[in-house]
Short mmCIF file of the C-alpha atoms (twelve columns), coordinates in Angstrom:
data_MODEL
# 
_entry.id   MODEL 
# 
loop_
_atom_site.group_PDB 
_atom_site.id 
_atom_site.type_symbol 
_atom_site.label_atom_id 
_atom_site.label_alt_id 
_atom_site.label_comp_id 
_atom_site.label_asym_id 
_atom_site.label_seq_id 
_atom_site.Cartn_x 
_atom_site.Cartn_y 
_atom_site.Cartn_z 
_atom_site.pdbx_PDB_model_num 
ATOM 1   C CA . UNK A 1   95.963  88.000 200.083 1 
ATOM 2   C CA . UNK A 2   96.886  84.539 198.833 1 
ATOM 3   C CA . UNK A 3   98.133  81.770 201.051 1 
ATOM 4   C CA . UNK A 4   101.886 81.462 200.469 1 
ATOM 5   C CA . UNK A 5   102.390 78.607 202.913 1 
ATOM 6   C CA . UNK A 6   104.370 75.593 201.811 1 
ATOM 7   C CA . UNK A 7   102.460 72.571 200.548 1 
ATOM 8   C CA . UNK A 8   101.379 70.101 203.202 1 
ATOM 9   C CA . UNK A 9   104.252 67.589 203.499 1 
ATOM 10  C CA . UNK A 10  101.854 64.728 204.283 1 
ATOM 11  C CA . UNK A 11  99.770  65.462 201.212 1 
ATOM 12  C CA . UNK A 12  102.921 65.630 199.073 1 
ATOM 13  C CA . UNK A 13  104.088 62.350 200.539 1 
ATOM 14  C CA . UNK A 14  100.757 60.640 199.838 1 
ATOM 15  C CA . UNK A 15  100.731 61.848 196.238 1 
ATOM 16  C CA . UNK A 16  104.351 61.833 195.205 1 
ATOM 17  C CA . UNK A 17  105.814 58.855 197.032 1 
ATOM 18  C CA . UNK A 18  103.682 56.197 195.229 1 
ATOM 19  C CA . UNK A 19  104.292 57.913 191.894 1 
ATOM 20  C CA . UNK A 20  108.059 57.886 192.347 1 
ATOM 21  C CA . UNK A 21  107.900 54.265 193.511 1 
ATOM 22  C CA . UNK A 22  105.945 53.389 190.342 1 
ATOM 23  C CA . UNK A 23  108.544 55.074 188.156 1 
ATOM 24  C CA . UNK A 24  111.276 53.110 189.927 1 
ATOM 25  C CA . UNK A 25  109.400 49.818 189.598 1 
ATOM 26  C CA . UNK A 26  108.625 50.159 185.876 1 
ATOM 27  C CA . UNK A 27  112.031 51.531 184.929 1 
ATOM 28  C CA . UNK A 28  113.640 48.659 186.835 1 
ATOM 29  C CA . UNK A 29  111.517 46.113 184.939 1 
ATOM 30  C CA . UNK A 30  112.399 47.779 181.651 1 
ATOM 31  C CA . UNK A 31  116.084 47.796 182.535 1 
ATOM 32  C CA . UNK A 32  115.984 44.073 183.299 1 
ATOM 33  C CA . UNK A 33  114.257 43.254 180.015 1 
ATOM 34  C CA . UNK A 34  116.507 45.463 177.884 1 
ATOM 35  C CA . UNK A 35  119.707 44.241 179.512 1 
ATOM 36  C CA . UNK A 36  118.876 40.524 179.509 1 
ATOM 37  C CA . UNK A 37  116.979 39.934 176.263 1 
ATOM 38  C CA . UNK A 38  117.647 40.726 172.633 1 
ATOM 39  C CA . UNK A 39  114.703 42.727 171.309 1 
ATOM 40  C CA . UNK A 40  114.566 41.549 167.684 1 
ATOM 41  C CA . UNK A 41  112.426 44.380 166.344 1 
ATOM 42  C CA . UNK A 42  114.879 47.019 167.612 1 
ATOM 43  C CA . UNK A 43  118.281 47.613 166.118 1 
ATOM 44  C CA . UNK A 44  121.025 46.885 168.643 1 
ATOM 45  C CA . UNK A 45  121.869 50.586 168.795 1 
ATOM 46  C CA . UNK A 46  118.204 51.423 169.478 1 
ATOM 47  C CA . UNK A 47  118.058 48.882 172.276 1 
ATOM 48  C CA . UNK A 48  121.302 50.201 173.798 1 
ATOM 49  C CA . UNK A 49  120.009 53.764 173.552 1 
ATOM 50  C CA . UNK A 50  116.710 52.848 175.210 1 
ATOM 51  C CA . UNK A 51  118.556 50.979 177.966 1 
ATOM 52  C CA . UNK A 52  120.832 53.979 178.561 1 
ATOM 53  C CA . UNK A 53  117.843 56.309 178.791 1 
ATOM 54  C CA . UNK A 54  116.115 53.953 181.239 1 
ATOM 55  C CA . UNK A 55  119.243 53.715 183.402 1 
ATOM 56  C CA . UNK A 56  119.565 57.498 183.377 1 
ATOM 57  C CA . UNK A 57  115.906 57.909 184.326 1 
ATOM 58  C CA . UNK A 58  116.377 55.429 187.196 1 
ATOM 59  C CA . UNK A 59  119.201 57.614 188.513 1 
ATOM 60  C CA . UNK A 60  117.112 60.768 188.143 1 
ATOM 61  C CA . UNK A 61  114.187 59.210 189.994 1 
ATOM 62  C CA . UNK A 62  116.529 58.001 192.750 1 
ATOM 63  C CA . UNK A 63  117.832 61.550 193.172 1 
ATOM 64  C CA . UNK A 64  114.289 62.908 193.289 1 
ATOM 65  C CA . UNK A 65  113.353 60.343 195.943 1 
ATOM 66  C CA . UNK A 66  116.441 61.204 197.994 1 
ATOM 67  C CA . UNK A 67  115.736 64.936 197.836 1 
ATOM 68  C CA . UNK A 68  112.087 64.362 198.631 1 
ATOM 69  C CA . UNK A 69  112.977 62.350 201.726 1 
ATOM 70  C CA . UNK A 70  115.849 64.520 202.944 1 
ATOM 71  C CA . UNK A 71  113.627 67.614 202.837 1 
ATOM 72  C CA . UNK A 72  110.977 65.880 204.933 1 
ATOM 73  C CA . UNK A 73  108.560 65.686 201.990 1 
ATOM 74  C CA . UNK A 74  108.591 69.464 201.672 1 
ATOM 75  C CA . UNK A 75  109.410 69.651 197.962 1 
ATOM 76  C CA . UNK A 76  107.721 68.244 194.905 1 
ATOM 77  C CA . UNK A 77  108.956 67.305 191.454 1 
ATOM 78  C CA . UNK A 78  108.290 69.670 188.582 1 
ATOM 79  C CA . UNK A 79  105.987 68.345 185.870 1 
ATOM 80  C CA . UNK A 80  108.620 69.315 183.287 1 
ATOM 81  C CA . UNK A 81  110.896 66.780 184.987 1 
ATOM 82  C CA . UNK A 82  108.292 64.019 185.160 1 
ATOM 83  C CA . UNK A 83  106.948 64.396 181.626 1 
ATOM 84  C CA . UNK A 84  110.036 62.811 179.953 1 
ATOM 85  C CA . UNK A 85  109.900 59.976 182.504 1 
ATOM 86  C CA . UNK A 86  106.290 59.322 181.603 1 
ATOM 87  C CA . UNK A 87  107.053 59.417 177.886 1 
ATOM 88  C CA . UNK A 88  109.941 56.998 178.376 1 
ATOM 89  C CA . UNK A 89  107.713 54.653 180.367 1 
ATOM 90  C CA . UNK A 90  105.152 54.675 177.572 1 
ATOM 91  C CA . UNK A 91  107.909 53.849 175.074 1 
ATOM 92  C CA . UNK A 92  109.145 51.007 177.285 1 
ATOM 93  C CA . UNK A 93  105.613 49.721 177.758 1 
ATOM 94  C CA . UNK A 94  105.107 49.557 173.990 1 
ATOM 95  C CA . UNK A 95  108.404 47.689 173.549 1 
ATOM 96  C CA . UNK A 96  107.579 45.286 176.379 1 
ATOM 97  C CA . UNK A 97  104.089 44.558 175.111 1 
ATOM 98  C CA . UNK A 98  105.356 43.895 171.610 1 
ATOM 99  C CA . UNK A 99  108.226 41.742 172.895 1 
ATOM 100 C CA . UNK A 100 105.970 39.570 175.083 1 
ATOM 101 C CA . UNK A 101 103.298 39.334 172.377 1 
ATOM 102 C CA . UNK A 102 105.969 38.043 169.957 1 
ATOM 103 C CA . UNK A 103 107.119 35.499 172.561 1 
ATOM 104 C CA . UNK A 104 103.601 34.083 172.810 1 
ATOM 105 C CA . UNK A 105 103.392 33.385 169.068 1 
# 
């Protein structure tokens, strides 16, 4: 018979908490860049769209953190939920790297 016990809350906390904090940190940095600087290689509509997606992801991550904490670290976050966050972070990283590389020229 398989073990159907809930995941260890401490293990979930050790794994998930830093990951969610990282998402928050990087989305916050991206939001600051996209809202304060004009990214010349993006059309204005593309920049607005990216900023909106980042702001939405920040809200989603905040909800996940709240649920994670209120349940006493008893629930995780589905990979299907985190995959779009990761993809968005990779998109923001590419934009940020290109932006800062252009600033150095």
